Structure formats: structure tokens, C-alpha cells
Amino acid sequence: MTENTQTTQGDAFENLLLEERSFPPTEEFAAHAVAQPSLYEEGKAGPEFWAAQARDLLTWDEDFTQALDFSDAPFAKWFVGGRVNAAYNALDRHVEAGRGDRVAIHFEGEPGDTRSYTYAELTEEVKKASNAFLSLGVEKGDRVAVYLPMIPEAVITMLACARIGAVHSVVFGGFSAEALRNRIDDAEAKLVVTADGTYRRGKPSALKPAVDGALEREGHTVTNVVVVKRNGEPVEWTEGRDVWWSDAVGTASAEHTAVGHDSEHPLFILYTSGTTGKPKGILHTTGGYLTQTAFTHKNTFDLRPESDVFWCTADVGWVTGHSYVAYAPLVNGATQLMYEGTPDTPHQGRWWELVEKYKVSILYTAPTAIRTFMKWGRDIPKKYDLSSIRVLGSVGEPINPEAWMWYREMIGGGSAPIVDTWWQTETGAHMIAPMPGVTHTKPGSAQVAVPGISVDVVDEMGESVTNGSGGYLVVREPWPSMLRGIWGDPQRFKDTYWSRFDNMYFAGDGAKRDKDGDIWLLGRVDDVMNISGHRLSTTEIESALVSHPSVAEAAVVGASDETTGEAVVAFVILRGSAVDDDDIVTTLRNHVGKEIGPIAKPRNILVVPELPKTRSGKIMRRLLKDVAEGREVGDSSTLSDPTIMAQIAQSLRK
Ligand code: WT7
């Protein structure tokens, strides 16, 4: 384990060993569960098990001839020779099967405006968007950058790209113009789809200016920008480049026949932070991704598409919003809720009001949200009828047992099973999760591998640990929805995930097995932070800070935070010239906001005279983390100058 995480991991480990509670499914739930215990046995067949799932869950234009080709490991090919269209599977086939009148998406905007799309209506919109993109010159294989809020057009855009074989690259709206430009350049996007803006906390919030900013500098690959009118705020317009969605899509033909793409045809790129300053473009392809997202959506959530209302609260800018908003629920023919805004607008009961109004039966959200609701108090959810809830999901970071219990009691009526799902942008779909109705759930643990998935906890040498011990989380066998690489950088793919241990995928997480063999996640073991379930890189924020003329050096750590899990704390050494700026901290926070986005702004920036470094020049983040978390500073004997921690402490007291 790297230096900086050892202490926290140790603490987490000790505390979790004390957790002994376990909740069996109710008899009624178990009797009617979608997931059958036999899946675990069947899953042992590996690729053959997945081949059966692929044929059962998807409609193929051409059947595949081989389940898995891993001869060029670690590059995998799943369902070789098969042809499949993601949008056809998410849309047309439900209409053809007579389910066109079922609601696919209930949309609720933050101001309270609503729209519902049936499967027939959504299919028509996606066909129109496909034709619009084609007429703007987008061809199969071209990349399309998507910079949209949580509105149905985001899903429509993603599915239209998939339909015509264009590769979408969704960039979260909380990223800055600079970050958007980097992603546009890396993927060489031809088209950008955006909106004038959205609503945030009751006010209009702009998006289009960031796109304008991103494209200001010459030398990009973008030929058109399609703009959805969402909040009606005035926008700048570049003639010849910018096109209103209502003009491009609104007037397009609703006739479009989907054709199957190769199972390994790229479906999307999604950028995520790694341990270096440059985000990685995680590449996912079609057949395997759709199979595993659909399988897990059905079995982890006990999905009954004819009666459930599924609500995944994640933004489409993150992988959760890809797999469990844009793809799996629609491939499975479910009805889902999509909400644009914040949980406390216009009041702190908004989510529960929505659950009551739409009779949400499966809710999938992040621990950071649950902890926020805990802070707001029990009286708020108590005011609403939440009796429609039957399954609760958690994702993005370890869920602490207190939050788990609160979720179960306050939202789940004391009986709804909680499924804590561990996975990553790279894994594409759930990898570790209990199965409701089968698994006896434990507060704080993701517990067991999904059927057909081979995860393990290993020691430094790559040997499986014994029950009761901790180590590194790995995946031992290729899985259908695994990333197929890093866009444009095959070497980085090998180095990042496949070089730490022989023939195993290294996830970057610490984990332990309890006495029953169940898996508990303990957080990242690398320089990646997890802020409110969003991944941020320490190095990326450090690079942003040192790009400011006032900063000589910077070190960033993730410090534990009661609500957000971790928070960004930065230590900076200023250049002599910067001393005049009274408000250097605000200046630097805004600078990080401009370079990366508001989500990356440090909670605290501490100005220090020096940074603690080893003799080889490596920053000892572990010591800075001690300072940031207000702990006594640990062993600093390997510092090149052992007095530095005292100097830092003194400068902070001033
Ligand atoms: C990292 C992946 C998976 C979608 C959202 C985040 C952490 C994710 C859990 C969980 C403990 C979790 C891990 C992982 N993580 N889910 N249930 N329990 N930790 O996707 O941005 O790719 O981040 O999130 O550290 O490596 P991501």
C-alpha cells in the first residue's frame, strides 16, 4: 500500500471488524426474488454463462460465434462475430413487442416542469436525433462530446449516437471549459451537444458559455454545436457552427432503421481521473457492456419492468448515469424517473416528494447523499409516503454502517434490502453486490461477487488472503463489461491495471474479507480521491494549482469528511510575488475551478513554507493527511529535513 492511505485503511479495518449485524431477506421477498441462488453455480461457467445471458437479455442482429477471445490479453473481445444495436435493444424492440405505451422516462425538472416519454415516443425522438446527427456529417466511429444537464435530451443523444455507431463522450456539466476542451481534443470530437443551461438551486445555471470557451482557441476538431433550449437564458451564437436542437432534431425525419454494429464496436468513451495529471478516456464497447449492465440491473435490483419505477439519482456525466440511467433500464424495458436538480430545492424533502409522487420502487443513490439526509433529520422523510420502496441501492464509496441503517430504517421502512454495489468506470457494471432475496445483507459491506465474476482480495505477492485479513482488490478473470482500453493509449492501460499483479486486473482499492469470506471495501490505495462518490486525482489538482503564477509548489490530499467521504485539502508554497494578494486562497480555489471545474475546488488551502519530502524527493502525503485531519503527525523520520513538520505546524498556527 502506498504511504498515504495506510493509516486510514488501518482505522477503517479495525472499526469494520466490529460490525456483526446481518439481515436475512424476508420470506416473502425470497419466495418471489428475480435472482435465484442457482445463478452463482451457473456463473462458474464463466464465458459460457455470459453467452447465455447475452442471448437471453439482448436481441442480436447476428449471433456471435465465440463468447470470449482473450488471446491478446489484457485486451478482450466478447461475443465475437455478433452484431447488435444498443438503441434497438433499448427502444425499438419494446415497441415491436407491443410495449410502446409503457413509460420509459418520467422527467421532472428542478422548477417542477414534467415530461414523460413512452417507449414509442422515446424511440421516435432517438430516430430523429440520429437523422439530425447524420445530416450534420457525423459518421459511424466519429466521436460526439455531450455536455448536457440531467434532461431527457442527454439520454436521447447518447442513444442516437449508439444507434448510428458514433462514440459518445459525455463530459459532466461540473467540469470547466478547460477540462471540456482537453476531453474534446483527446477524443477528437466532431460534434458537441449541449444546452443553454440548466437550473441549480432555483436559479438558471449556464452551460453554453463553457462550450464557447472550450472552442475559443483554434485547432479543435469540432464542426457543429447542437444546443438544447432548457432555461431560455440568452446565449452567444457562432453562425455556421451552432444549431438549435429544435431546428436540427425537431425537423428531422422520424424514420430510421437501426442496423447491428459489431459486438466490439466502441460505444462510448468516459474520462476518469487516474494517478497522473491527465484523465484517462475509458473505452467501452457494445455487446459485453450491454449484457452485464442489463444482467446486473435485473438481478441486483430485483427488477420487475412491468411494475417497478426505478430511480438512479446519478448524473449521466458519470458511469452510473451511463450504465443505470441511459442503458440498462431501457434495455430491460423498465420505467424510470429522471430528476434534473438538487435535493434541497425548493425544500429538503424534494426527493421523498418525488418518491411519493412517482411511486418509486427501486432507489439507487450514493452514501454522501444519505449522510446529507441524515444531517437534515428524520422528520423530513417521515412526512412522505415511501411505502412504494422495495429495494435500495448504494454506490460510489464505502457506505458506513450508520448510514446503511438509517437508509434501511428511514427510507426502506425497516425491511427493504440494501444492495451496496462496488464497481468502477472501468468495470462498466456491478462487480460486487449482494443479491436481494438471496444474500443476508450486512451494513457496510458489498459482500459477494456478481455471478460469473471472479474478484479476489490478495496480498502484496498476489496471493489470496485468508478470511479475516485485508489486501488489494483484484479481478481474476475478464468480464463482459470490462474497459477495452484507454482511448489512444494502450500502454497506459497495461501499466495502470495489469502490471501490479500477473494476469489480474488491479482495481486500486483496498479490501478485506470477513470471517464469512464477505468483501468489505476500504477505499483507494493510490493517489485517487473519492469526493462525494466522484473520483478526483491529487496530481491533477496539484497541476492545476502550480499552473497559477503565484504557486511554487503544491501537494493535495483527501482528508476524511463526515458528509462527502473525503474532501480536497491543498498545501501550497507561494512564490515571493504572491504575498501581496490578500485573498490568495479564494484566488486559488477559483483557479482550480477554472482549470478543472467547481467539483475540484479544495475545501481548504493551507499556505506553508515547505512540503515534507523524502530524500528521494517524494512528497509524504501521509503526513499532510495527518495535518489535514487534525491528527498527531505520524513517523517523519524518513524526511529529508525532519524539522519541516514543525515548521508547517507553526505556520498554520499563525
Ligand atoms: C471507485 C470507482 C461505480 C460508479 C461510481 C464511481 C469507489 C465505488 C463503491 C462501493 C466502496 C466504492 C471505489 C472505486 N467505489 N463503489 N460500493 N463501495 N467503494 O465510479 O468514479 O469510477 O470510481 O469508487 O474506490 O474504485 P468511479
XYZ file of C-alpha atoms and ligand atoms in Angstrom:
681
model
C 0.000 0.000 0.000
C 1.242 3.470 -0.706
C 2.185 5.554 2.225
C -0.683 7.975 2.195
C -3.513 5.579 2.817
C -2.095 3.140 5.298
C -3.321 4.895 8.426
C -6.901 5.471 7.348
C -7.126 1.957 5.994
C -5.943 0.607 9.307
C -8.608 2.567 11.202
C -11.386 1.604 8.816
C -10.342 -2.011 9.065
C -10.463 -2.051 12.861
C -13.873 -0.381 13.027
C -15.436 -2.610 10.434
C -14.268 -5.754 12.192
C -16.694 -4.796 14.963
C -19.710 -4.798 12.652
C -21.642 -8.018 13.256
C -25.197 -7.304 12.083
C -26.730 -9.327 9.284
C -30.242 -9.129 7.817
C -31.795 -12.136 6.090
C -34.321 -11.405 3.334
C -37.961 -11.575 4.376
C -39.586 -14.871 3.489
C -41.919 -13.146 1.103
C -39.118 -11.395 -0.755
C -37.066 -14.568 -1.020
C -40.030 -16.555 -2.328
C -40.503 -14.216 -5.292
C -36.964 -12.961 -5.924
C -35.837 -12.378 -9.507
C -32.297 -13.550 -8.722
C -32.065 -17.237 -7.985
C -29.279 -18.695 -5.826
C -28.523 -21.123 -8.672
C -27.028 -18.193 -10.640
C -23.885 -18.483 -8.508
C -23.387 -22.069 -9.579
C -24.174 -21.299 -13.218
C -21.815 -18.296 -13.117
C -18.879 -20.635 -12.602
C -19.088 -21.488 -16.306
C -17.606 -18.003 -16.950
C -17.789 -17.008 -20.629
C -20.422 -19.660 -21.380
C -22.613 -18.317 -18.592
C -22.286 -14.825 -20.056
C -23.010 -16.110 -23.548
C -26.328 -17.483 -22.266
C -27.096 -14.139 -20.615
C -26.167 -12.225 -23.767
C -28.614 -14.282 -25.818
C -31.316 -14.079 -23.180
C -31.125 -10.346 -22.420
C -30.334 -8.862 -25.835
C -31.689 -9.114 -29.342
C -28.813 -9.789 -31.732
C -28.922 -8.976 -35.437
C -26.375 -11.670 -35.877
C -25.485 -14.265 -33.286
C -21.877 -14.459 -32.067
C -19.591 -17.407 -32.694
C -17.296 -17.169 -29.662
C -18.092 -15.935 -26.131
C -14.637 -14.610 -25.265
C -11.383 -14.115 -27.108
C -8.641 -13.219 -24.620
C -5.746 -14.335 -26.808
C -4.434 -10.767 -26.942
C -4.684 -10.273 -23.144
C -5.290 -7.907 -21.471
C -7.313 -6.798 -24.498
C -10.553 -8.799 -24.513
C -13.169 -9.403 -27.170
C -16.605 -10.562 -26.064
C -19.279 -12.196 -28.189
C -17.042 -12.304 -31.214
C -18.728 -12.035 -34.588
C -22.045 -10.897 -33.099
C -23.866 -7.834 -34.344
C -26.086 -5.793 -32.064
C -27.536 -2.291 -31.888
C -27.725 -0.730 -28.421
C -30.519 1.710 -29.319
C -32.616 -1.005 -30.962
C -32.283 -3.037 -27.776
C -33.151 -0.077 -25.580
C -36.073 1.126 -27.697
C -37.483 -0.343 -30.906
C -37.744 -3.909 -29.738
C -40.010 -2.913 -26.843
C -42.277 -1.070 -29.250
C -42.272 -4.033 -31.652
C -43.227 -6.296 -28.750
C -46.310 -4.182 -28.036
C -44.878 -2.289 -25.066
C -44.696 1.073 -26.836
C -47.163 2.676 -24.430
C -45.134 1.922 -21.331
C -43.437 4.991 -19.863
C -39.681 4.840 -20.369
C -38.784 8.120 -18.652
C -40.669 10.317 -16.240
C -38.729 13.560 -16.239
C -39.052 16.156 -13.514
C -37.189 19.444 -13.889
C -35.939 21.336 -10.898
C -38.570 24.086 -11.311
C -41.254 21.395 -11.259
C -41.943 21.072 -15.001
C -42.585 17.488 -16.065
C -42.456 15.408 -19.242
C -42.969 11.706 -19.755
C -41.787 9.679 -22.713
C -43.317 6.328 -23.567
C -41.085 3.797 -25.280
C -42.778 4.679 -28.584
C -42.145 8.404 -28.085
C -38.558 7.955 -26.969
C -37.880 5.723 -29.979
C -39.202 8.413 -32.270
C -37.048 11.116 -30.637
C -33.933 8.974 -30.912
C -34.627 8.258 -34.583
C -34.956 11.991 -35.225
C -31.764 12.783 -33.338
C -29.970 10.033 -35.294
C -31.048 11.598 -38.574
C -30.090 15.069 -37.341
C -26.593 13.961 -36.343
C -26.145 12.130 -39.650
C -27.149 15.229 -41.579
C -24.543 17.221 -39.621
C -21.954 14.855 -41.042
C -21.476 12.542 -38.080
C -20.418 9.118 -39.326
C -20.049 5.737 -37.706
C -16.977 5.783 -35.466
C -16.926 9.601 -35.093
C -16.824 10.967 -31.559
C -19.540 13.204 -30.142
C -18.937 15.229 -26.969
C -22.022 15.559 -24.773
C -22.148 18.403 -22.264
C -25.727 18.368 -21.044
C -27.658 18.606 -17.788
C -29.932 15.829 -16.466
C -32.644 16.232 -19.072
C -34.096 13.584 -21.432
C -32.108 15.013 -24.348
C -28.970 13.640 -22.679
C -30.281 10.082 -22.934
C -31.700 10.738 -26.403
C -28.299 11.998 -27.578
C -26.430 9.017 -26.149
C -28.821 6.522 -27.713
C -28.821 8.340 -31.061
C -25.025 8.130 -31.131
C -25.163 4.430 -30.278
C -27.785 3.892 -32.964
C -25.614 5.300 -35.763
C -22.391 3.889 -34.344
C -20.953 7.256 -33.255
C -18.992 7.144 -29.991
C -20.271 9.442 -27.261
C -18.019 11.101 -24.753
C -20.161 12.624 -22.026
C -18.453 15.344 -20.011
C -20.037 16.142 -16.649
C -21.519 19.673 -16.545
C -19.462 20.437 -13.420
C -16.254 20.385 -15.462
C -14.810 23.665 -16.737
C -14.284 24.921 -20.294
C -10.636 23.944 -19.999
C -11.433 20.389 -18.906
C -14.048 20.096 -21.649
C -11.537 21.237 -24.267
C -8.972 18.681 -23.115
C -11.549 15.927 -23.489
C -12.745 17.201 -26.877
C -9.143 17.255 -28.104
C -8.202 13.862 -26.727
C -11.188 12.183 -28.406
C -11.066 14.469 -31.473
C -14.801 15.082 -31.237
C -16.622 16.268 -34.323
C -19.861 17.359 -32.703
C -20.735 18.827 -29.308
C -24.252 18.548 -27.911
C -25.035 20.987 -25.115
C -27.803 23.177 -23.662
C -28.137 26.865 -22.924
C -28.069 25.785 -19.307
C -29.997 24.144 -16.520
C -31.425 25.017 -13.107
C -29.423 24.747 -9.938
C -30.846 25.630 -6.515
C -33.732 27.517 -8.042
C -31.621 29.609 -10.382
C -30.665 29.293 -14.037
C -27.136 27.980 -14.434
C -25.333 28.314 -17.759
C -23.593 25.598 -19.794
C -23.180 27.047 -23.287
C -20.514 29.625 -22.246
C -18.231 26.762 -21.225
C -18.580 25.239 -24.692
C -17.881 28.625 -26.274
C -14.860 28.964 -24.011
C -13.641 25.499 -24.868
C -13.811 26.186 -28.596
C -12.407 29.718 -28.437
C -8.856 28.647 -29.190
C -8.335 27.428 -32.770
C -7.097 23.975 -33.583
C -10.008 21.818 -32.471
C -11.905 19.185 -34.425
C -15.479 20.368 -33.769
C -17.620 21.340 -36.754
C -21.007 21.831 -35.065
C -22.547 22.515 -31.679
C -26.148 21.425 -31.144
C -27.841 23.449 -28.390
C -30.904 22.339 -26.435
C -33.012 25.220 -25.134
C -33.563 24.403 -21.491
C -33.592 27.519 -19.336
C -34.130 30.135 -22.045
C -31.256 32.350 -20.888
C -29.575 34.360 -23.669
C -26.563 32.671 -25.281
C -23.804 33.795 -27.623
C -24.116 32.306 -31.073
C -21.497 31.294 -33.634
C -23.188 31.299 -37.022
C -22.457 28.272 -39.130
C -21.291 26.281 -36.140
C -24.154 26.453 -33.635
C -27.506 24.819 -34.315
C -30.577 24.726 -32.069
C -31.713 21.240 -31.132
C -35.263 22.235 -32.072
C -34.085 23.090 -35.597
C -31.790 20.125 -36.109
C -33.712 17.377 -34.313
C -37.149 18.941 -34.285
C -37.384 18.995 -38.069
C -35.621 15.683 -38.766
C -37.372 12.619 -40.136
C -38.631 10.053 -37.648
C -37.794 7.196 -40.000
C -34.586 5.404 -39.207
C -33.779 1.719 -39.293
C -31.156 0.565 -36.832
C -28.538 -1.867 -38.087
C -26.420 -4.108 -35.899
C -22.877 -2.993 -35.103
C -20.043 -5.358 -34.334
C -20.234 -6.539 -30.724
C -16.837 -4.884 -30.146
C -17.778 -1.601 -31.823
C -16.891 1.308 -29.484
C -19.978 2.529 -27.632
C -18.515 5.322 -25.550
C -15.512 6.979 -24.001
C -15.790 8.301 -20.466
C -12.945 10.228 -18.897
C -11.955 9.495 -15.345
C -9.147 10.643 -13.093
C -6.124 8.469 -12.560
C -2.942 8.901 -10.609
C -1.338 11.236 -13.135
C -2.442 14.708 -14.173
C -4.079 13.527 -17.385
C -7.576 11.984 -17.236
C -7.985 8.597 -18.885
C -10.519 8.052 -21.661
C -12.061 4.757 -20.590
C -13.327 2.892 -23.636
C -16.391 0.653 -23.574
C -17.754 -1.402 -26.434
C -21.214 -2.708 -27.220
C -22.194 -6.367 -26.699
C -20.407 -7.153 -23.450
C -21.250 -3.820 -21.875
C -24.961 -4.159 -22.602
C -25.042 -7.744 -21.369
C -23.509 -7.114 -17.979
C -25.303 -3.823 -17.310
C -28.655 -5.431 -18.170
C -27.901 -8.575 -16.155
C -26.896 -6.660 -13.033
C -29.733 -4.164 -13.325
C -32.193 -7.039 -13.404
C -30.664 -9.221 -10.696
C -29.066 -6.750 -8.283
C -32.230 -4.671 -8.142
C -34.812 -7.479 -8.397
C -36.263 -5.661 -11.389
C -39.859 -6.173 -12.490
C -40.072 -3.976 -15.571
C -43.855 -4.155 -15.815
C -44.484 -2.669 -12.364
C -41.328 -1.048 -10.976
C -40.366 2.609 -11.081
C -36.591 2.744 -10.973
C -34.729 5.866 -9.905
C -30.973 6.162 -10.179
C -30.032 9.618 -8.935
C -26.648 9.755 -10.680
C -25.881 12.339 -13.350
C -25.291 11.000 -16.863
C -21.862 12.636 -16.648
C -20.672 9.683 -14.548
C -20.562 5.991 -15.328
C -23.501 5.254 -13.033
C -25.621 7.524 -15.198
C -24.405 5.701 -18.307
C -24.997 2.152 -17.145
C -28.035 2.605 -14.890
C -29.821 5.583 -16.484
C -29.083 5.627 -20.212
C -28.621 1.929 -20.949
C -29.664 -0.879 -18.590
C -33.110 0.378 -17.507
C -34.120 0.911 -21.127
C -32.589 -2.323 -22.406
C -34.612 -4.050 -19.672
C -37.773 -2.182 -20.654
C -38.216 -0.521 -17.265
C -39.865 2.754 -16.282
C -37.514 5.231 -14.696
C -37.513 8.648 -13.098
C -35.025 11.311 -14.127
C -34.645 14.409 -11.943
C -32.724 17.481 -13.012
C -31.962 19.331 -9.835
C -30.594 19.381 -6.329
C -32.161 17.502 -3.389
C -32.884 20.651 -1.379
C -34.734 22.718 -3.977
C -37.225 24.111 -3.243
C -37.119 22.189 0.065
C -35.212 19.369 1.722
C -37.999 16.881 1.139
C -37.851 17.086 -2.664
C -36.531 13.567 -3.228
C -39.108 11.990 -0.929
C -41.842 14.034 -2.530
C -40.698 12.566 -5.872
C -40.645 9.019 -4.491
C -44.221 9.507 -3.265
C -45.411 11.177 -6.475
C -43.950 8.631 -8.919
C -44.222 5.636 -6.563
C -40.523 4.900 -6.941
C -39.904 1.276 -6.001
C -36.137 0.959 -6.532
C -33.885 3.811 -5.439
C -30.181 3.842 -6.301
C -28.018 6.570 -4.790
C -24.719 7.405 -3.085
C -23.699 7.324 0.595
C -22.824 11.026 0.518
C -26.479 11.833 -0.261
C -27.693 9.554 2.517
C -25.372 11.226 5.029
C -26.660 14.624 3.933
C -30.255 13.490 4.547
C -29.214 12.170 7.960
C -27.949 15.642 8.815
C -31.226 17.214 7.699
C -33.090 14.964 10.080
C -35.642 12.172 10.236
C -38.630 14.478 10.279
C -38.208 15.272 6.605
C -38.573 11.796 5.045
C -41.211 10.966 7.687
C -43.598 13.451 6.097
C -43.885 11.392 2.902
C -45.374 8.080 1.904
C -42.363 5.987 0.940
C -44.203 2.667 1.040
C -43.588 2.069 -2.689
C -39.866 1.476 -1.992
C -38.857 -2.193 -2.103
C -35.135 -2.195 -2.965
C -32.414 0.328 -2.097
C -29.033 0.598 -3.802
C -25.816 2.312 -2.800
C -22.810 3.163 -4.972
C -19.675 5.263 -5.275
C -17.870 4.843 -1.979
C -17.950 2.637 1.072
C -21.215 3.124 2.972
C -20.692 3.439 6.706
C -22.907 1.157 8.846
C -24.743 4.125 10.447
C -25.755 5.490 7.045
C -26.733 1.977 5.915
C -29.004 1.534 8.946
C -30.554 4.964 8.516
C -31.234 4.239 4.841
C -32.894 0.950 5.710
C -34.981 2.347 8.563
C -35.962 5.757 7.246
C -36.266 5.125 3.510
C -36.701 1.374 3.316
C -39.390 1.025 6.000
C -37.073 -1.186 8.036
C -37.283 -4.073 5.601
C -36.164 -3.117 2.068
C -32.947 -4.935 1.190
C -29.961 -2.661 0.625
C -27.623 -3.581 -2.191
C -24.201 -1.978 -1.841
C -22.722 -2.184 -5.328
C -18.966 -1.980 -5.893
C -17.759 -1.206 -9.374
C -15.859 1.430 -11.363
C -15.924 3.439 -14.576
C -13.533 0.773 -15.835
C -15.671 -2.211 -14.881
C -18.755 -0.781 -16.618
C -21.233 -2.604 -14.396
C -21.645 -4.017 -10.878
C -18.901 -6.451 -9.878
C -19.565 -6.980 -6.173
C -23.082 -6.733 -4.762
C -25.500 -8.748 -2.662
C -28.484 -10.248 -4.476
C -31.752 -9.170 -2.868
C -33.798 -12.088 -1.677
C -30.737 -14.303 -1.636
C -27.899 -12.643 0.290
C -28.138 -11.941 4.013
C -27.092 -8.296 3.892
C -24.522 -6.719 6.210
C -24.383 -2.963 6.925
C -21.284 -1.570 5.215
C -20.289 -4.495 3.029
C -20.701 -5.071 -0.721
C -20.156 -8.740 0.171
C -20.127 -11.054 -2.818
C -19.048 -11.107 -6.453
C -21.813 -10.894 -9.027
C -22.464 -14.369 -10.542
C -19.950 -15.053 -13.321
C -17.454 -12.519 -11.906
C -14.212 -13.543 -10.275
C -12.981 -10.982 -7.750
C -10.472 -11.610 -5.004
C -8.526 -9.904 -2.233
C -4.788 -10.533 -2.494
C -1.634 -9.626 -0.566
C 1.490 -7.824 -1.861
C 2.572 -11.021 -3.618
C -0.768 -11.585 -5.321
C -1.773 -14.487 -3.057
C -5.398 -14.685 -1.896
C -5.745 -13.504 1.688
C -7.405 -15.668 4.309
C -10.758 -14.738 5.826
C -10.308 -12.015 8.418
C -7.463 -10.319 6.514
C -7.080 -7.320 4.224
C -5.238 -6.593 0.986
C -5.846 -5.400 -2.556
C -8.965 -5.930 -4.604
C -8.359 -7.657 -7.949
C -10.408 -9.245 -10.712
C -9.045 -12.619 -11.771
C -10.955 -13.269 -14.986
C -12.047 -10.976 -17.832
C -15.680 -9.840 -17.633
C -18.092 -8.726 -20.379
C -18.374 -5.025 -19.477
C -14.661 -4.530 -18.792
C -12.987 -1.490 -20.303
C -11.391 -2.326 -23.620
C -8.592 0.143 -23.093
C -7.694 3.777 -22.609
C -8.507 5.876 -25.668
C -5.314 6.341 -27.680
C -3.018 4.894 -25.014
C -2.796 1.077 -24.944
C 0.410 1.145 -22.916
C -1.180 3.144 -20.129
C -3.990 0.567 -19.996
C -1.471 -2.203 -19.400
C 0.607 -0.202 -16.944
C -2.293 1.047 -14.857
C -4.331 -2.095 -14.413
C -2.318 -5.148 -15.413
C 1.242 -4.578 -14.246
C 0.811 -4.669 -10.464
C -0.039 -8.399 -10.421
C 0.404 -11.093 -13.072
C -2.780 -11.870 -15.027
C -5.019 -9.914 -12.683
C -6.842 -6.618 -13.014
C -5.731 -4.286 -10.205
C -8.666 -2.087 -9.184
C -6.783 0.400 -6.978
C -8.975 -0.338 -3.937
C -8.079 -1.846 -0.596
C -10.443 -4.508 0.743
C -10.762 -7.155 3.408
C -12.550 -10.434 3.773
C -14.509 -11.032 6.970
C -14.813 -14.361 8.746
C -17.534 -15.453 6.301
C -15.418 -14.524 3.289
C -17.555 -11.447 2.514
C -15.766 -8.464 0.979
C -15.594 -5.022 2.629
C -14.195 -2.135 0.602
C -11.713 0.130 2.360
C -11.077 2.956 -0.119
C -8.397 3.732 -2.688
C -4.803 2.715 -2.196
C -3.452 5.128 -4.827
C -3.414 8.896 -5.314
C -7.060 8.966 -6.324
C -9.558 10.699 -4.016
C -13.241 9.988 -3.685
C -15.226 13.170 -3.061
C -18.982 12.569 -2.754
C -18.522 9.399 -4.804
C -16.723 11.304 -7.568
C -13.237 10.411 -8.496
C -10.573 13.103 -8.441
C -6.837 12.855 -8.783
C -4.488 14.524 -6.312
C -1.937 15.034 -9.099
C -4.475 16.683 -11.390
C -5.385 19.264 -8.753
C -1.718 19.801 -7.908
C -1.003 20.508 -11.596
C -3.892 22.975 -11.670
C -2.515 24.768 -8.608
C 1.060 25.041 -9.866
C -0.197 26.363 -13.201
C -1.081 29.541 -11.270
C 1.775 32.085 -11.345
C 1.609 32.608 -7.570
C 2.224 28.972 -6.698
C 5.703 27.494 -6.468
C 4.705 24.027 -5.248
C 1.552 22.222 -4.217
C 0.525 18.972 -2.556
C -3.041 17.729 -2.328
C -4.543 15.125 -0.034
C -8.010 13.697 0.522
C -8.975 14.292 4.144
C -11.879 12.387 5.639
C -15.094 14.390 5.707
C -18.285 13.493 7.530
C -20.572 14.173 4.575
C -18.577 13.939 1.372
C -16.465 10.951 2.451
C -13.302 12.755 1.513
C -12.586 16.439 0.924
C -9.777 18.071 -1.032
C -7.150 19.759 1.130
C -4.267 21.550 -0.603
C -0.930 22.668 0.786
C 0.796 25.361 -1.259
C 4.106 27.147 -1.226
C 3.720 30.626 -2.668
C 6.158 32.495 -4.848
C 7.545 35.714 -3.374
C 5.474 37.765 -5.792
C 2.198 36.357 -4.454
C 2.452 37.709 -0.955
C 0.540 40.853 -1.943
C -2.683 39.014 -2.702
C -4.744 39.190 0.500
C -7.155 36.678 -0.720
C -4.822 34.183 -2.308
C -6.901 31.265 -1.033
C -10.021 32.440 -2.902
C -7.931 33.214 -5.965
C -6.507 29.708 -5.991
C -9.834 27.988 -5.327
C -11.303 29.815 -8.297
C -8.279 28.953 -10.378
C -8.811 25.241 -9.721
C -12.478 25.764 -10.591
C -11.455 27.243 -13.908
C -8.849 24.603 -14.718
C -10.858 21.522 -13.754
C -14.302 22.523 -12.527
C -16.185 23.548 -9.384
C -16.210 19.932 -8.137
C -12.424 20.016 -7.774
C -12.178 23.217 -5.674
C -10.258 22.401 -2.487
C -12.230 22.631 0.774
C -9.103 24.096 2.402
C -5.951 25.620 1.003
C -3.160 25.928 3.523
C -0.176 28.146 2.779
C 3.012 26.550 4.110
C 6.736 27.385 3.955
C 7.838 23.895 2.837
C 6.453 20.483 1.919
C 7.512 17.252 3.591
C 9.621 15.189 1.188
C 11.630 12.020 1.403
C 15.313 12.057 0.494
C 14.361 10.945 -2.985
C 12.066 13.960 -3.338
C 8.705 12.224 -2.974
C 6.058 14.219 -1.114
C 4.947 12.355 2.026
C 1.211 12.875 1.689
C 0.568 10.658 4.698
C 1.984 13.364 6.971
C -0.031 16.094 5.284
C -3.132 13.979 5.690
C -2.430 13.811 9.430
C -2.298 17.622 9.491
C -5.440 17.951 7.358
C -7.391 15.604 9.607
C -6.098 17.281 12.775
C -4.241 14.193 13.988
C -0.898 13.965 15.635
C 1.648 13.713 12.836
C 2.987 10.188 12.289
C 6.527 8.974 11.830
C 8.514 11.605 9.930
C 11.976 10.154 10.349
C 12.438 9.476 6.640
C 12.016 13.146 5.720
C 14.999 14.813 4.104
C 14.565 17.614 6.664
C 12.892 16.282 9.839
C 12.080 19.792 11.122
C 9.655 20.507 8.287
C 6.541 19.208 10.001
C 7.219 21.509 12.940
C 7.672 24.432 10.550
C 4.366 23.611 8.870
C 2.574 23.306 12.196
C 3.919 26.659 13.235
C 2.945 28.393 10.001
C -0.609 27.115 10.382
C -0.864 28.411 13.943
C -0.100 31.936 12.775
C -14.212 3.905 -7.290
C -14.677 3.978 -8.711
C -19.060 2.856 -9.704
C -19.720 4.066 -10.053
C -19.369 5.282 -9.271
C -17.910 5.542 -9.069
C -15.239 3.540 -5.239
C -17.469 2.650 -5.985
C -18.122 1.578 -4.216
C -18.753 0.824 -3.185
C -16.852 1.170 -1.873
C -16.843 2.104 -3.961
C -14.025 2.647 -5.368
C -13.830 2.522 -6.862
N -16.475 2.775 -5.084
N -18.476 1.940 -5.468
N -19.972 0.311 -3.322
N -18.073 0.645 -2.029
N -16.208 1.907 -2.795
O -17.155 5.225 -10.210
O -15.640 7.214 -10.412
O -15.063 5.028 -11.495
O -14.944 5.313 -9.019
O -15.288 4.297 -6.440
O -12.922 3.277 -4.781
O -12.510 2.209 -7.236
P -15.670 5.730 -10.349
